[in-house]
């Protein structure tokens, strides 16, 4: 269905697929989606309508919704006879509905919201998890807020609380976005763990340690950074990346810029040696903050922008090398 406002050149009309449909990556058309009822999205069948998977001939849907081979090709947890029938292995029995594949058997009946996954072994059904006191209980992600989880990803709100459109969390009626959180009152947003409230967007933004390395990346999820070009992830922060090794006596200060020793003299395209010295490759000379070849110097000073850059770098080099020896007032 269309979303947006086509009445102004500053807005665009964006078409999104209706609920139960997805965008096909090849035809770009909206097609039925069977991903919720079929783990492999009906790979060996045809998705006729939302969550309605029709298996190809000689395939059948097993207990997990996957289209699997049947006899005479293969029989799940059994073997095929020449007449096309399936004989189950020990601890398994033919599926009562189709009689085309074998399912595990449990001598004792499994509990509520449990499934027999292996001979004599019961586990919680998909969308449920085991609790110490109440057995298998439904899971809602994110949690329901001011409500209770009555089925997998299905919340029932307490009295006086509502679910806003396109959201499955119970909250108070409010006038702020409160993404990644839920409204406690009309103007108060309770953020989920790992998020903090941002006054400008009135939403909860993910938190990362030291802002992904002092602003060298973008925090896209709690503790997860997407680093800018020239930086790479080290744990929970983004650090500059130098294609060449900075050597034993240096460290990478910025993308492809090494800092030598305690003075941190810049050494672009070079390698730090002992004595806080920048060692350039053979045939190149250290100029201000980088190693340059014989024909590169004029090019580096060809524009005002580049000359401005080198003036700033000269100030850094002065402070790094001899400026600390002067006490300028």
Short mmCIF file of C-alpha atoms in Angstrom, two decimals:
data_model
loop_
_atom_site.label_atom_id
_atom_site.label_comp_id
_atom_site.label_asym_id
_atom_site.label_seq_id
_atom_site.Cartn_x
_atom_site.Cartn_y
_atom_site.Cartn_z
CA UNK A 1 0.00 0.00 0.00
CA UNK A 2 1.27 3.54 -0.64
CA UNK A 3 2.78 5.58 2.14
CA UNK A 4 3.97 9.16 2.12
CA UNK A 5 2.69 12.46 0.82
CA UNK A 6 2.85 13.13 -2.92
CA UNK A 7 1.53 16.69 -2.60
CA UNK A 8 5.00 18.18 -2.15
CA UNK A 9 8.30 17.74 -3.98
CA UNK A 10 9.92 17.26 -0.56
CA UNK A 11 8.00 14.02 0.04
CA UNK A 12 8.09 10.75 -1.85
CA UNK A 13 5.54 8.01 -2.33
CA UNK A 14 6.97 4.68 -1.22
CA UNK A 15 5.22 1.40 -1.97
CA UNK A 16 5.51 -1.34 0.64
CA UNK A 17 4.09 -4.85 0.52
CA UNK A 18 0.90 -5.58 2.45
CA UNK A 19 0.99 -7.76 5.55
CA UNK A 20 1.66 -11.38 4.63
CA UNK A 21 3.58 -10.49 1.48
CA UNK A 22 7.24 -9.77 0.74
CA UNK A 23 9.20 -8.10 -2.06
CA UNK A 24 10.67 -10.63 -4.52
CA UNK A 25 14.33 -9.78 -5.08
CA UNK A 26 14.18 -10.65 -8.79
CA UNK A 27 10.77 -9.49 -10.08
CA UNK A 28 10.49 -6.72 -7.42
CA UNK A 29 6.80 -7.62 -7.09
CA UNK A 30 4.96 -8.42 -3.84
CA UNK A 31 4.54 -12.19 -3.44
CA UNK A 32 2.98 -14.28 -0.64
CA UNK A 33 5.24 -14.92 2.36
CA UNK A 34 5.37 -18.34 4.04
CA UNK A 35 8.37 -17.70 6.31
CA UNK A 36 6.38 -17.85 9.56
CA UNK A 37 4.86 -21.29 8.90
CA UNK A 38 7.75 -22.78 6.92
CA UNK A 39 11.33 -22.45 8.25
CA UNK A 40 12.82 -22.56 4.72
CA UNK A 41 10.01 -20.36 3.28
CA UNK A 42 8.48 -23.22 1.26
CA UNK A 43 11.69 -24.05 -0.65
CA UNK A 44 10.41 -27.37 -2.06
CA UNK A 45 6.92 -26.08 -2.73
CA UNK A 46 4.84 -23.12 -3.85
CA UNK A 47 3.61 -20.42 -1.47
CA UNK A 48 0.01 -20.05 -2.67
CA UNK A 49 -1.03 -17.38 -0.16
CA UNK A 50 0.34 -15.92 3.08
CA UNK A 51 1.52 -18.83 5.28
CA UNK A 52 -0.05 -21.43 2.93
CA UNK A 53 2.73 -23.62 1.54
CA UNK A 54 1.81 -26.26 -1.06
CA UNK A 55 4.54 -28.88 -1.50
CA UNK A 56 5.64 -30.13 -4.92
CA UNK A 57 4.71 -33.72 -5.95
CA UNK A 58 6.67 -36.41 -4.04
CA UNK A 59 7.17 -33.96 -1.15
CA UNK A 60 5.19 -33.62 2.10
CA UNK A 61 5.25 -31.11 4.96
CA UNK A 62 6.76 -32.56 8.11
CA UNK A 63 5.99 -31.55 11.70
CA UNK A 64 8.15 -28.40 11.35
CA UNK A 65 6.45 -27.18 8.16
CA UNK A 66 9.34 -28.14 5.86
CA UNK A 67 8.59 -29.86 2.53
CA UNK A 68 10.59 -33.13 2.60
CA UNK A 69 11.02 -36.07 0.18
CA UNK A 70 8.65 -39.04 0.42
CA UNK A 71 8.98 -42.62 -0.80
CA UNK A 72 10.25 -44.00 -3.10
CA UNK A 73 13.04 -41.37 -2.78
CA UNK A 74 13.38 -40.97 1.00
CA UNK A 75 11.45 -41.39 4.23
CA UNK A 76 12.21 -39.19 7.27
CA UNK A 77 13.43 -41.38 10.20
CA UNK A 78 12.68 -44.55 8.23
CA UNK A 79 13.40 -46.53 5.07
CA UNK A 80 11.48 -47.00 1.84
CA UNK A 81 10.26 -50.36 0.56
CA UNK A 82 10.02 -51.17 -3.14
CA UNK A 83 6.23 -50.83 -3.03
CA UNK A 84 6.62 -47.17 -1.98
CA UNK A 85 5.70 -47.58 1.68
CA UNK A 86 7.77 -46.27 4.61
CA UNK A 87 8.99 -48.41 7.54
CA UNK A 88 9.98 -46.34 10.58
CA UNK A 89 13.11 -46.79 12.65
CA UNK A 90 12.83 -47.88 16.29
CA UNK A 91 11.35 -45.14 18.47
CA UNK A 92 9.49 -43.55 15.55
CA UNK A 93 6.00 -44.01 14.07
CA UNK A 94 4.22 -42.96 10.89
CA UNK A 95 2.61 -39.53 10.92
CA UNK A 96 -1.07 -40.16 11.64
CA UNK A 97 -2.34 -37.61 9.12
CA UNK A 98 -0.21 -38.26 6.02
CA UNK A 99 1.46 -41.65 6.80
CA UNK A 100 4.29 -40.49 4.53
CA UNK A 101 7.02 -39.78 7.09
CA UNK A 102 8.03 -40.89 10.60
CA UNK A 103 7.80 -38.84 13.78
CA UNK A 104 9.51 -39.52 17.13
CA UNK A 105 7.45 -41.20 19.83
CA UNK A 106 7.41 -40.37 23.55
CA UNK A 107 6.12 -43.05 25.93
CA UNK A 108 4.76 -40.37 28.26
CA UNK A 109 2.62 -37.63 26.78
CA UNK A 110 4.41 -34.29 26.47
CA UNK A 111 3.11 -31.36 28.52
CA UNK A 112 1.26 -28.26 27.35
CA UNK A 113 3.10 -26.42 24.56
CA UNK A 114 5.64 -29.27 24.34
CA UNK A 115 6.64 -31.37 21.33
CA UNK A 116 8.23 -34.82 21.10
CA UNK A 117 11.54 -34.04 19.32
CA UNK A 118 13.29 -37.41 19.77
CA UNK A 119 12.28 -40.83 21.13
CA UNK A 120 11.34 -40.23 24.77
CA UNK A 121 12.41 -36.56 24.69
CA UNK A 122 10.07 -33.57 24.96
CA UNK A 123 11.00 -29.92 24.34
CA UNK A 124 9.10 -26.66 24.31
CA UNK A 125 7.31 -25.93 21.04
CA UNK A 126 8.73 -23.16 18.79
CA UNK A 127 7.94 -19.75 20.31
CA UNK A 128 7.96 -21.11 23.88
CA UNK A 129 10.65 -21.48 26.55
CA UNK A 130 10.81 -23.53 29.72
CA UNK A 131 10.38 -21.83 33.09
CA UNK A 132 11.17 -23.37 36.51
CA UNK A 133 7.62 -23.16 37.88
CA UNK A 134 5.16 -22.83 34.95
CA UNK A 135 6.63 -25.15 32.32
CA UNK A 136 6.70 -23.93 28.71
CA UNK A 137 5.56 -20.31 28.42
CA UNK A 138 5.19 -18.14 25.29
CA UNK A 139 7.95 -15.70 24.34
CA UNK A 140 7.27 -12.15 23.16
CA UNK A 141 10.15 -10.12 21.71
CA UNK A 142 10.28 -7.34 22.62
CA UNK A 143 8.51 -7.86 25.94
CA UNK A 144 4.91 -6.76 26.30
CA UNK A 145 5.52 -3.78 28.60
CA UNK A 146 2.21 -3.16 30.42
CA UNK A 147 0.69 -6.46 29.35
CA UNK A 148 1.18 -10.22 29.38
CA UNK A 149 2.42 -12.61 26.70
CA UNK A 150 -0.45 -14.98 25.86
CA UNK A 151 1.06 -16.60 22.74
CA UNK A 152 4.35 -16.30 20.82
CA UNK A 153 4.77 -12.58 20.02
CA UNK A 154 1.17 -11.89 20.98
CA UNK A 155 0.53 -9.47 23.87
CA UNK A 156 -2.65 -8.88 25.84
CA UNK A 157 -2.68 -5.43 27.45
CA UNK A 158 -3.63 -4.61 31.02
CA UNK A 159 -6.65 -2.37 31.56
CA UNK A 160 -5.96 1.24 30.55
CA UNK A 161 -3.07 0.44 28.18
CA UNK A 162 -3.06 0.08 24.40
CA UNK A 163 -1.00 -1.18 21.45
CA UNK A 164 -0.15 1.45 18.88
CA UNK A 165 -0.43 0.61 15.13
CA UNK A 166 2.41 -1.58 13.81
CA UNK A 167 3.62 -2.27 17.35
CA UNK A 168 3.14 -5.23 19.68
CA UNK A 169 3.97 -3.60 23.02
CA UNK A 170 1.41 -2.45 25.59
CA UNK A 171 1.89 1.13 26.71
CA UNK A 172 0.14 4.27 27.83
CA UNK A 173 -1.33 6.54 25.20
CA UNK A 174 1.36 9.12 24.48
CA UNK A 175 2.50 11.84 22.09
CA UNK A 176 6.16 10.86 21.54
CA UNK A 177 7.79 8.28 19.26
CA UNK A 178 9.38 6.13 22.00
CA UNK A 179 10.93 3.68 19.53
CA UNK A 180 12.81 0.82 21.29
CA UNK A 181 10.86 1.53 24.46
CA UNK A 182 7.31 1.93 25.75
CA UNK A 183 5.35 4.86 27.09
CA UNK A 184 4.83 5.02 30.85
CA UNK A 185 2.67 8.13 30.48
CA UNK A 186 1.80 10.64 27.77
CA UNK A 187 5.21 12.30 27.87
CA UNK A 188 7.48 9.70 29.53
CA UNK A 189 9.27 6.96 27.62
CA UNK A 190 10.78 3.90 29.32
CA UNK A 191 13.73 2.66 27.24
CA UNK A 192 14.65 -0.98 26.94
CA UNK A 193 17.94 -2.30 28.31
CA UNK A 194 20.87 -1.08 26.23
CA UNK A 195 19.07 2.04 24.99
CA UNK A 196 18.93 5.66 26.20
CA UNK A 197 16.29 8.31 25.64
CA UNK A 198 17.13 11.00 23.07
CA UNK A 199 15.24 14.26 23.52
CA UNK A 200 15.65 15.37 19.89
CA UNK A 201 14.07 12.27 18.35
CA UNK A 202 11.87 11.41 21.39
CA UNK A 203 13.02 7.83 20.88
CA UNK A 204 15.42 5.40 22.52
CA UNK A 205 18.79 5.11 20.79
CA UNK A 206 21.25 2.22 21.27
CA UNK A 207 24.25 2.76 23.55
CA UNK A 208 27.84 1.80 22.76
CA UNK A 209 30.94 2.19 24.94
CA UNK A 210 32.68 5.55 24.37
CA UNK A 211 30.47 6.32 21.38
CA UNK A 212 32.13 3.66 19.19
CA UNK A 213 35.63 4.96 19.88
CA UNK A 214 35.02 8.70 20.24
CA UNK A 215 32.81 9.06 17.17
CA UNK A 216 34.65 6.76 14.77
CA UNK A 217 31.49 4.82 13.95
CA UNK A 218 27.72 4.62 14.40
CA UNK A 219 26.02 2.65 17.15
CA UNK A 220 23.42 0.48 15.36
CA UNK A 221 22.44 -1.78 18.30
CA UNK A 222 23.39 -2.04 21.99
CA UNK A 223 27.15 -2.62 22.04
CA UNK A 224 27.32 -3.02 18.22
CA UNK A 225 29.18 -0.43 16.12
CA UNK A 226 29.28 0.10 12.38
CA UNK A 227 32.68 1.69 11.76
CA UNK A 228 33.33 4.51 9.30
CA UNK A 229 35.60 3.99 6.31
CA UNK A 230 39.21 3.71 7.43
CA UNK A 231 38.28 2.26 10.81
CA UNK A 232 37.75 -1.31 12.01
CA UNK A 233 35.98 -2.87 14.95
CA UNK A 234 37.99 -3.91 18.03
CA UNK A 235 35.55 -5.30 20.55
CA UNK A 236 33.03 -2.53 21.21
CA UNK A 237 34.96 0.36 19.64
CA UNK A 238 36.18 1.50 16.22
CA UNK A 239 39.90 2.03 15.85
CA UNK A 240 41.77 3.57 12.90
CA UNK A 241 43.23 1.13 10.39
CA UNK A 242 46.69 1.46 8.84
CA UNK A 243 47.32 -0.68 5.76
CA UNK A 244 51.05 -0.75 6.52
CA UNK A 245 52.39 -1.75 9.92
CA UNK A 246 53.35 1.20 12.11
CA UNK A 247 56.27 -0.79 13.45
CA UNK A 248 57.35 -1.59 16.98
CA UNK A 249 57.66 2.06 18.01
CA UNK A 250 54.43 3.47 16.60
CA UNK A 251 50.68 3.15 16.66
CA UNK A 252 47.86 3.91 14.24
CA UNK A 253 46.42 7.36 15.10
CA UNK A 254 44.09 7.85 12.11
CA UNK A 255 43.37 5.96 8.87
CA UNK A 256 46.80 5.17 7.34
CA UNK A 257 48.54 7.67 9.68
CA UNK A 258 51.06 6.30 12.17
CA UNK A 259 52.18 8.20 15.26
CA UNK A 260 55.80 7.59 16.23
CA UNK A 261 56.81 7.15 19.87
CA UNK A 262 55.66 9.40 22.69
CA UNK A 263 55.76 12.51 20.44
CA UNK A 264 53.32 10.87 18.01
CA UNK A 265 55.01 12.43 15.00
CA UNK A 266 52.79 11.70 12.00
CA UNK A 267 54.14 9.14 9.57
CA UNK A 268 51.73 8.61 6.66
CA UNK A 269 52.84 5.75 4.36
CA UNK A 270 55.95 5.19 6.50
CA UNK A 271 57.10 3.09 9.45
CA UNK A 272 58.11 4.21 12.93
CA UNK A 273 61.65 3.44 14.04
CA UNK A 274 63.41 3.94 17.38
CA UNK A 275 63.97 7.50 18.55
CA UNK A 276 60.46 8.60 17.48
CA UNK A 277 61.64 8.70 13.87
CA UNK A 278 59.54 8.11 10.73
CA UNK A 279 61.33 5.81 8.32
CA UNK A 280 60.13 6.17 4.71
CA UNK A 281 60.29 3.47 2.02
CA UNK A 282 63.37 3.58 -0.27
CA UNK A 283 63.21 6.49 -2.69
CA UNK A 284 60.77 8.55 -0.60
CA UNK A 285 61.36 11.46 1.79
CA UNK A 286 59.48 12.49 4.93
CA UNK A 287 57.72 15.82 4.31
CA UNK A 288 55.73 17.37 7.19
CA UNK A 289 53.47 14.40 8.01
CA UNK A 290 54.00 11.86 5.22
CA UNK A 291 56.43 10.08 2.96
CA UNK A 292 56.55 11.44 -0.60
CA UNK A 293 58.30 10.44 -3.79
CA UNK A 294 60.40 12.89 -5.84
CA UNK A 295 57.51 13.78 -8.16
CA UNK A 296 54.80 14.06 -5.51
CA UNK A 297 55.82 17.23 -3.67
CA UNK A 298 54.58 19.75 -6.24
CA UNK A 299 51.30 17.86 -6.58
CA UNK A 300 50.73 17.92 -2.80
CA UNK A 301 51.06 21.74 -2.73
CA UNK A 302 49.08 22.40 -5.92
CA UNK A 303 45.86 23.76 -4.31
CA UNK A 304 44.99 26.12 -1.47
CA UNK A 305 43.12 23.33 0.29
CA UNK A 306 46.19 21.10 0.32
CA UNK A 307 48.45 23.96 1.42
CA UNK A 308 46.01 24.69 4.28
CA UNK A 309 46.21 21.04 5.34
CA UNK A 310 50.01 21.12 5.44
CA UNK A 311 49.99 24.37 7.45
CA UNK A 312 47.88 22.62 10.11
CA UNK A 313 50.17 19.61 10.04
CA UNK A 314 53.22 21.85 10.43
CA UNK A 315 51.74 23.12 13.69
CA UNK A 316 51.26 19.54 14.89
CA UNK A 317 54.79 18.57 13.91
CA UNK A 318 56.25 21.62 15.65
CA UNK A 319 54.44 20.78 18.91
CA UNK A 320 55.33 17.11 18.60
CA UNK A 321 59.03 17.61 17.99
CA UNK A 322 60.26 20.84 19.58
CA UNK A 323 57.23 22.87 20.67
CA UNK A 324 57.12 21.14 24.03
CA UNK A 325 60.57 22.64 24.78
CA UNK A 326 59.16 26.19 24.65
CA UNK A 327 56.94 27.84 27.25
CA UNK A 328 54.97 30.26 25.09
CA UNK A 329 52.77 32.80 26.89
#
